[in-house]
């Protein structure tokens, strides 16, 4: 049977070789998380995959996959379990292409590689160190232990690494997202922790965190809320030494989760805008809808100090002023420590301002008005933000006929003139002479006066008034006794 040859089956070792080649091609072309190919049609890495010296996109892909896989990732399919070459023969360490740390100037110095290790996990962070130096940092595929240089069995220097503030190499500048790696050695109860750290261990299963009782701390280096003079007396110098290791005034805090100062101090830096003015003007004087600098009737009330009555923040915000816990709890309009941190600011009056009819209060709902305050004659006040009151003409908004309030009017013919005849108070009382004593003794229950001294004069209908006989000569009728 010439001209033909019987086909033989493919030998097993040839078939295995072809399958291995296909597996190599498929594996190395889909090494990215999510199955994306980092090998283009020409067999080259896709743009940006490997960039010297920044690393390129493969560094973040590798680290994120390593974290998600709890120490395993697809790079080992081609580069080998120890990343020293594997089936493609390309080592991740010190190869001629200058991969990884070789092109980075001064990488061996703590100032360079230490700062990179303390960044948030991504292309950097403690997790990325574990990829090459081993899960326990003792060598790994790079066969370089972190312990040799650091002097302790840890990827950080010995003490004063634990010291917060005042040292160059401090753990407080480490991004807290690295907590899962730190927890390998510093989980609650570890002998590597300082004594009594954490004081109150977190519940089992709590994800590692810097300030949640899973490792060393139950909270930051201060109580939350931080309602002490150490907080309120911070200066530029003390902020840098004590606060700046976790917090920033603006921008981004060095410790993720540490709030910016401007979270509460919305009107300016508390280091330059001192006392009240870092949150609001003194008195508040901003837009009528912008908490916590709502102008409202603040200016009008503070001006009463010039009339002779002492008016300060505590006059209406008794027990809620600077340095008080309640002031701190209501310090910002954002969701925070508890449900109290919502606008508007609470008002609370000392007993001095209780009306004759009851205890003073402030309606914090839509009404935004005071009730039972003696200086308004126990009557509901206009809306604090949008209301207005002309004290020269709207007398009865604070002074009511009768004896129910301390400042009620009830003598002589008031009923006839004001109620029955409908005359205004300024028909007889001169607001110019009234202003001399008006509002000078709001903290007392007596009338500033005497009120009789304000009767008659320009812009009134009284030609003459005799306070001894209590008789007047008005334009409307003959002289009569009040």
Coordinates of C-alpha atoms in Angstrom, one line a residue:
X1 CA 0.0 0.0 0.0
X2 CA 2.3 2.6 -1.3
X3 CA 1.6 6.4 -1.1
X4 CA 0.0 6.2 2.4
X5 CA 1.1 6.0 6.0
X6 CA -0.9 5.1 9.0
X7 CA -1.2 8.1 11.4
X8 CA 0.1 7.5 14.8
X9 CA -1.6 8.9 18.0
X10 CA 0.2 11.9 19.5
X11 CA 2.7 10.8 22.1
X12 CA 1.6 11.7 25.7
X13 CA 4.7 13.9 26.5
X14 CA 4.1 16.0 23.4
X15 CA 0.5 16.6 24.4
X16 CA 1.5 17.6 27.9
X17 CA 4.1 20.0 26.6
X18 CA 1.5 21.7 24.4
X19 CA -1.0 21.9 27.2
X20 CA 1.7 23.4 29.5
X21 CA 2.5 26.0 26.8
X22 CA -1.1 26.9 26.5
X23 CA -1.5 27.1 30.2
X24 CA 1.5 29.4 30.4
X25 CA 0.1 31.7 27.7
X26 CA -3.3 31.7 29.3
X27 CA -2.1 32.1 32.8
X28 CA 0.3 35.0 32.1
X29 CA -2.2 36.8 29.9
X30 CA -4.9 36.8 32.6
X31 CA -2.9 37.5 35.7
X32 CA -4.8 40.6 36.6
X33 CA -7.5 40.5 39.2
X34 CA -10.8 40.1 37.4
X35 CA -9.2 38.2 34.5
X36 CA -8.0 41.2 32.6
X37 CA -5.1 40.5 30.3
X38 CA -1.8 42.4 30.9
X39 CA -0.3 40.9 27.7
X40 CA -1.3 42.6 24.5
X41 CA -1.6 40.9 21.0
X42 CA 2.1 41.3 20.4
X43 CA 3.0 39.5 23.6
X44 CA 4.0 42.7 25.4
X45 CA 2.8 44.2 28.7
X46 CA -0.1 46.6 28.3
X47 CA 0.7 50.3 28.7
X48 CA 1.4 51.3 32.2
X49 CA 1.7 47.8 33.5
X50 CA 5.4 48.1 34.4
X51 CA 6.8 51.6 34.9
X52 CA 10.2 52.4 36.3
X53 CA 10.7 53.5 39.0
X54 CA 7.1 54.1 40.1
X55 CA 6.1 50.5 39.5
X56 CA 3.1 51.0 37.3
X57 CA -0.3 49.5 37.6
X58 CA 0.9 45.9 38.3
X59 CA 1.9 46.9 41.9
X60 CA -1.5 48.0 43.0
X61 CA -3.1 45.0 41.3
X62 CA -0.7 42.6 43.0
X63 CA -1.1 44.2 46.4
X64 CA -4.9 44.3 46.3
X65 CA -5.2 40.7 45.1
X66 CA -2.7 39.6 47.8
X67 CA -4.9 41.2 50.5
X68 CA -8.1 39.8 49.0
X69 CA -6.6 36.4 48.8
X70 CA -5.2 36.5 52.3
X71 CA -1.6 35.9 51.1
X72 CA -2.2 34.3 47.7
X73 CA -2.4 35.8 44.3
X74 CA -2.1 34.9 40.6
X75 CA 1.4 36.4 40.1
X76 CA 2.9 33.1 41.4
X77 CA 1.4 31.2 38.4
X78 CA 4.1 32.7 36.1
X79 CA 6.8 34.1 38.5
X80 CA 6.8 31.1 40.8
X81 CA 5.7 30.5 44.4
X82 CA 8.7 32.6 45.7
X83 CA 8.5 35.1 42.7
X84 CA 12.1 34.3 41.8
X85 CA 11.3 33.2 38.2
X86 CA 8.8 30.4 37.8
X87 CA 7.7 29.2 34.3
X88 CA 8.5 32.5 32.6
X89 CA 11.9 32.8 34.1
X90 CA 11.4 36.5 35.1
X91 CA 12.3 37.2 38.7
X92 CA 10.6 40.0 40.6
X93 CA 13.9 40.8 42.5
X94 CA 16.8 42.8 41.2
X95 CA 16.5 41.8 37.6
X96 CA 18.2 43.8 34.8
X97 CA 15.0 45.6 34.0
X98 CA 15.3 47.4 37.3
X99 CA 12.0 46.1 38.8
X100 CA 10.9 47.0 42.3
X101 CA 13.2 48.9 44.6
X102 CA 16.5 48.9 42.6
X103 CA 15.8 52.1 40.7
X104 CA 14.4 54.0 43.7
X105 CA 17.1 56.3 45.1
X106 CA 18.0 55.7 48.8
X107 CA 15.4 53.0 49.1
X108 CA 17.3 51.3 51.9
X109 CA 17.0 54.4 54.2
X110 CA 14.1 54.4 56.6
X111 CA 13.0 57.8 55.4
X112 CA 12.3 56.4 52.0
X113 CA 11.1 52.8 52.4
X114 CA 9.6 53.4 55.8
X115 CA 7.4 56.2 54.6
X116 CA 6.2 54.0 51.7
X117 CA 5.4 51.1 54.0
X118 CA 3.2 53.3 56.2
X119 CA 1.0 54.5 53.3
X120 CA -2.5 53.1 52.8
X121 CA -2.5 49.7 51.2
X122 CA -2.4 49.8 47.4
X123 CA 0.9 49.9 45.6
X124 CA 2.4 50.5 49.1
X125 CA 1.6 49.6 52.7
X126 CA 2.7 46.8 55.0
X127 CA 0.8 44.2 52.9
X128 CA 2.9 45.0 49.9
X129 CA 6.1 44.4 52.0
X130 CA 4.8 40.9 52.8
X131 CA 4.6 39.9 49.1
X132 CA 8.4 39.9 48.8
X133 CA 9.7 39.7 52.4
X134 CA 7.3 36.9 53.5
X135 CA 4.1 36.9 55.5
X136 CA 6.1 37.2 58.7
X137 CA 8.7 39.5 57.2
X138 CA 11.5 37.0 57.8
X139 CA 12.7 36.8 54.2
X140 CA 10.2 35.4 51.8
X141 CA 11.1 35.2 48.1
X142 CA 13.4 38.1 48.3
X143 CA 15.4 36.2 50.9
X144 CA 15.9 39.5 52.7
X145 CA 14.7 39.7 56.3
X146 CA 13.3 42.9 57.6
X147 CA 14.6 42.0 61.1
X148 CA 18.3 42.4 60.2
X149 CA 18.1 46.2 59.7
X150 CA 15.3 46.9 62.1
X151 CA 16.9 45.1 65.1
X152 CA 13.6 43.5 66.2
X153 CA 11.5 40.7 64.9
X154 CA 9.1 43.2 63.3
X155 CA 8.9 45.5 60.2
X156 CA 9.5 48.6 62.3
X157 CA 12.3 49.9 64.5
X158 CA 12.5 49.2 68.2
X159 CA 11.3 51.7 70.7
X160 CA 10.6 54.6 70.5
X161 CA 8.5 53.4 67.6
X162 CA 5.6 53.3 70.1
X163 CA 6.0 56.9 71.3
X164 CA 3.4 59.2 70.0
X165 CA 4.8 62.5 68.9
X166 CA 8.3 64.0 69.4
X167 CA 10.2 61.3 67.5
X168 CA 11.1 60.9 63.8
X169 CA 10.1 57.2 63.5
X170 CA 6.7 57.1 65.1
X171 CA 3.8 54.7 64.4
X172 CA 1.2 57.5 64.7
X173 CA 1.9 58.5 61.0
X174 CA 1.0 55.0 59.8
X175 CA -2.2 54.9 57.8
X176 CA -4.7 53.0 60.0
X177 CA -5.8 50.8 57.0
X178 CA -2.6 48.8 57.7
X179 CA -4.1 47.6 61.0
X180 CA -4.7 44.0 59.8
X181 CA -1.0 43.6 59.3
X182 CA -0.1 45.2 62.7
X183 CA -2.6 42.9 64.3
X184 CA -0.4 39.9 63.4
X185 CA 1.8 40.8 66.3
X186 CA -0.3 43.3 68.3
X187 CA -3.7 41.8 68.6
X188 CA -5.5 42.2 72.0
X189 CA -3.6 40.3 74.7
X190 CA -0.3 40.1 72.8
X191 CA 2.8 40.3 75.0
X192 CA 4.1 42.7 72.3
X193 CA 1.6 45.4 73.6
X194 CA 2.3 47.8 76.4
X195 CA 0.7 46.7 79.7
X196 CA -3.1 47.2 79.9
X197 CA -3.4 47.9 76.2
X198 CA -6.1 47.7 75.2
X199 CA -7.8 48.4 78.6
X200 CA -11.1 47.0 77.3
X201 CA -10.7 44.4 74.5
X202 CA -13.1 44.4 71.7
X203 CA -15.7 41.7 71.1
X204 CA -14.5 38.6 69.2
X205 CA -14.7 39.1 65.5
X206 CA -14.2 42.8 65.5
X207 CA -12.1 43.8 62.4
X208 CA -8.6 45.0 63.4
X209 CA -8.4 48.8 64.0
X210 CA -6.1 51.2 65.7
X211 CA -8.6 52.6 68.2
X212 CA -11.3 50.0 68.6
X213 CA -9.8 47.7 71.3
X214 CA -8.6 45.0 68.8
X215 CA -5.0 45.9 69.3
X216 CA -3.5 48.5 71.6
X217 CA -5.9 51.4 71.9
X218 CA -9.6 51.7 72.8
X219 CA -9.7 55.2 71.5
X220 CA -7.3 57.9 70.3
X221 CA -4.8 59.4 72.7
X222 CA -7.6 61.4 74.3
X223 CA -11.2 60.9 75.4
X224 CA -14.0 61.3 72.8
X225 CA -15.5 63.8 73.2
X226 CA -12.3 65.6 74.0
X227 CA -13.9 68.1 76.4
X228 CA -10.8 69.4 78.4
X229 CA -8.7 72.5 78.5
X230 CA -6.0 70.5 76.6
X231 CA -8.3 70.7 73.7
X232 CA -9.5 74.3 74.1
X233 CA -6.0 75.7 74.7
X234 CA -4.2 74.2 71.7
X235 CA -1.6 76.5 70.1
X236 CA 0.4 76.1 66.9
X237 CA 3.3 74.6 68.9
X238 CA 1.2 72.1 70.9
X239 CA -0.9 71.1 67.9
X240 CA 2.2 70.1 66.0
X241 CA 3.7 68.2 68.9
X242 CA 0.5 66.5 70.2
X243 CA -2.4 66.7 67.7
X244 CA -0.8 66.9 64.3
X245 CA 0.4 63.2 64.4
X246 CA -3.3 62.2 63.9
X247 CA -5.3 65.3 62.9
X248 CA -4.9 68.0 60.2
X249 CA -6.6 71.4 60.4
X250 CA -7.7 71.1 56.8
X251 CA -7.0 68.8 53.9
X252 CA -6.3 65.2 54.9
X253 CA -5.5 63.9 58.4
X254 CA -2.4 61.7 58.7
X255 CA -4.5 59.0 60.4
X256 CA -7.5 58.0 58.5
X257 CA -10.6 58.4 60.6
X258 CA -9.1 61.3 62.6
X259 CA -11.5 64.2 61.9
X260 CA -10.2 67.5 60.5
X261 CA -10.4 70.4 62.9
X262 CA -12.7 72.1 60.4
X263 CA -15.3 69.4 61.0
X264 CA -16.3 71.4 64.0
X265 CA -14.4 74.7 63.5
X266 CA -16.3 75.6 60.4
X267 CA -15.4 79.3 60.4
X268 CA -11.6 79.0 60.5
X269 CA -8.6 77.4 62.0
X270 CA -8.8 77.2 65.8
X271 CA -5.1 78.0 65.8
X272 CA -5.6 81.4 64.4
X273 CA -9.3 82.1 64.8
X274 CA -9.4 81.9 68.6
X275 CA -12.3 81.0 70.9
X276 CA -15.7 81.4 69.5
X277 CA -14.6 82.8 66.2
X278 CA -13.3 79.5 64.8
X279 CA -16.9 78.3 64.6
X280 CA -18.9 81.5 64.4
X281 CA -18.6 85.2 64.9
X282 CA -18.9 86.6 68.4
X283 CA -21.8 87.1 68.4
X284 CA -22.8 84.8 65.5
X285 CA -23.5 86.9 62.4
X286 CA -23.4 84.9 59.3
X287 CA -26.2 83.9 56.9
X288 CA -29.5 83.3 58.6
X289 CA -29.6 79.7 57.4
X290 CA -25.9 78.6 57.9
X291 CA -25.3 76.7 61.2
X292 CA -23.4 77.4 63.5
X293 CA -23.1 81.1 62.4
X294 CA -26.8 82.0 62.3
X295 CA -27.1 85.8 62.8
X296 CA -30.7 85.8 64.0
X297 CA -31.2 88.2 66.8
X298 CA -27.8 87.8 68.4
X299 CA -26.5 91.3 67.7
X300 CA -29.6 93.0 69.0
X301 CA -29.4 91.1 72.3
X302 CA -25.6 91.5 72.8
X303 CA -26.1 95.2 72.2
X304 CA -28.2 95.3 75.4
X305 CA -25.0 95.0 77.4
X306 CA -24.3 98.6 76.3
X307 CA -27.7 99.6 77.7
X308 CA -26.6 98.4 81.2
X309 CA -27.7 94.7 81.3
X310 CA -24.9 92.1 81.2
X311 CA -25.6 89.9 78.2
X312 CA -23.1 87.2 77.3
X313 CA -23.4 83.7 75.7
X314 CA -24.3 82.1 79.0
X315 CA -27.3 84.5 79.5
X316 CA -29.3 82.5 76.9
X317 CA -27.1 79.4 76.6
X318 CA -26.7 78.7 80.3
X319 CA -24.4 75.7 80.8
X320 CA -23.9 75.4 77.1
X321 CA -20.9 77.7 76.6
X322 CA -17.3 77.0 75.7
X323 CA -15.7 74.4 77.8
X324 CA -18.9 72.6 78.6
X325 CA -19.8 69.1 77.4
X326 CA -23.1 70.1 76.0
X327 CA -21.5 72.8 73.9
X328 CA -19.1 70.2 72.5
X329 CA -21.9 67.7 71.8
X330 CA -23.8 70.3 69.8
X331 CA -20.6 71.6 68.1
X332 CA -21.3 70.5 64.6
X333 CA -24.3 70.0 62.3
X334 CA -22.9 66.7 60.9
X335 CA -23.9 63.2 62.1
X336 CA -21.5 62.5 64.9
X337 CA -21.0 61.1 68.4
X338 CA -24.7 61.1 69.2
X339 CA -28.1 62.5 68.2
X340 CA -27.3 65.8 70.0
X341 CA -25.0 67.0 67.3
X342 CA -27.6 68.6 65.2
X343 CA -28.7 72.2 64.7
X344 CA -29.8 74.5 66.0
X345 CA -27.9 75.3 69.2
X346 CA -29.9 74.8 72.4
X347 CA -30.9 77.7 74.5
X348 CA -31.2 77.4 78.3
X349 CA -31.9 80.3 80.6
X350 CA -30.8 80.8 84.3
X351 CA -33.7 81.0 86.8
X352 CA -33.2 84.8 86.9
X353 CA -35.0 85.1 83.6
X354 CA -38.0 82.9 84.5
X355 CA -41.3 84.8 84.0
X356 CA -43.9 85.2 86.7
X357 CA -46.0 82.6 84.9
X358 CA -43.4 79.8 84.7
X359 CA -40.0 78.5 83.8
X360 CA -38.3 80.0 80.7
X361 CA -37.8 77.8 77.6
X362 CA -36.9 77.9 74.0
X363 CA -38.9 76.2 71.2
X364 CA -36.3 74.6 69.1
X365 CA -38.8 73.5 66.4
X366 CA -39.9 75.6 63.5
X367 CA -41.2 78.3 65.9
X368 CA -37.7 79.1 67.2
X369 CA -39.1 81.4 69.9
X370 CA -38.7 81.9 73.6
X371 CA -41.5 81.3 76.1
X372 CA -41.8 82.5 79.7
X373 CA -38.8 84.7 79.7
X374 CA -39.2 87.7 82.0
X375 CA -37.6 90.2 79.7
X376 CA -40.3 89.6 77.1
X377 CA -43.0 89.7 79.7
X378 CA -43.6 85.9 79.5
X379 CA -45.0 86.2 76.0
X380 CA -43.9 84.2 73.0
X381 CA -41.2 86.0 71.1
X382 CA -40.8 86.4 67.3
X383 CA -39.0 83.7 65.4
X384 CA -35.3 84.0 66.3
X385 CA -34.1 83.8 62.8
X386 CA -36.8 85.6 60.7
X387 CA -38.8 87.6 63.2
X388 CA -38.4 91.3 64.1
X389 CA -39.6 93.5 67.0
X390 CA -39.7 97.3 67.0
X391 CA -39.3 98.1 70.7
X392 CA -40.4 101.7 70.0
X393 CA -43.8 100.8 68.8
X394 CA -44.6 97.2 69.6
X395 CA -44.8 97.6 73.4
X396 CA -47.6 95.2 74.0
X397 CA -45.4 92.3 72.5
X398 CA -43.6 92.4 75.9
X399 CA -46.0 94.3 78.2
X400 CA -49.4 92.9 78.7
X401 CA -52.3 94.5 80.6
X402 CA -53.0 93.0 84.1
X403 CA -50.9 91.6 86.9
X404 CA -49.8 88.2 85.4
X405 CA -46.2 89.3 84.6
X406 CA -43.6 91.3 86.4
X407 CA -43.6 94.0 83.7
X408 CA -47.4 94.1 83.2
X409 CA -49.1 97.5 83.2
X410 CA -52.4 97.9 85.2
X411 CA -52.6 101.3 86.9
X412 CA -55.3 104.0 86.4
X413 CA -56.9 104.3 83.1
X414 CA -54.8 101.8 81.0
X415 CA -57.8 99.5 80.4
X416 CA -59.8 102.4 79.0
X417 CA -57.1 104.0 76.9
X418 CA -55.3 100.9 75.6
X419 CA -57.9 98.2 75.4
X420 CA -61.3 100.1 75.1
X421 CA -60.1 103.1 73.1
X422 CA -57.3 101.3 71.3
X423 CA -54.6 103.9 71.8
X424 CA -51.0 102.9 71.4
X425 CA -48.5 103.2 74.2
X426 CA -46.6 105.9 72.4
X427 CA -49.7 108.1 72.4
X428 CA -48.7 109.1 76.0
X429 CA -45.2 107.6 76.5
X430 CA -42.1 109.2 74.8
X431 CA -39.8 106.6 73.4
X432 CA -36.8 109.0 73.5
X433 CA -37.0 109.4 77.3
X434 CA -38.0 105.7 77.6
X435 CA -34.7 104.6 76.0
X436 CA -32.6 106.1 78.8
X437 CA -33.6 103.3 81.2
X438 CA -35.2 100.8 79.0
X439 CA -33.4 97.4 79.1
X440 CA -31.0 98.4 81.8
X441 CA -32.2 95.9 84.4
X442 CA -33.5 92.9 82.5
X443 CA -32.1 90.5 85.1
X444 CA -34.4 91.9 87.8
X445 CA -38.1 91.6 88.2
X446 CA -38.7 95.3 88.7
X447 CA -39.5 97.9 86.0
X448 CA -36.8 100.2 84.9
X449 CA -38.1 103.6 85.5
X450 CA -40.0 105.3 86.7
X451 CA -42.3 104.8 83.8
X452 CA -44.0 108.1 84.6
X453 CA -40.8 109.9 83.6
X454 CA -41.5 108.9 80.0
X455 CA -44.9 110.5 79.7
X456 CA -45.3 113.5 77.4
X457 CA -42.9 115.4 75.2
X458 CA -42.2 115.4 71.5
X459 CA -44.2 113.0 69.3
X460 CA -46.8 112.3 72.1
X461 CA -50.3 113.8 72.6
X462 CA -49.6 114.9 76.2
X463 CA -49.0 118.6 76.6
X464 CA -48.1 118.3 80.3
X465 CA -47.9 115.6 83.0
X466 CA -47.6 116.1 86.8
X467 CA -46.2 112.9 88.4
X468 CA -47.2 114.1 91.9
X469 CA -50.9 114.6 91.1
X470 CA -50.8 112.0 88.3
X471 CA -52.7 114.4 86.1
X472 CA -52.2 115.2 82.4
X473 CA -53.3 117.7 79.8
X474 CA -53.7 115.7 76.6
X475 CA -54.9 117.1 73.3
X476 CA -57.9 114.9 73.3
X477 CA -59.6 116.2 76.5
X478 CA -59.3 118.6 79.4
X479 CA -56.8 118.0 82.3
X480 CA -57.7 114.9 84.2
X481 CA -56.3 112.8 87.0
X482 CA -55.0 109.4 86.0

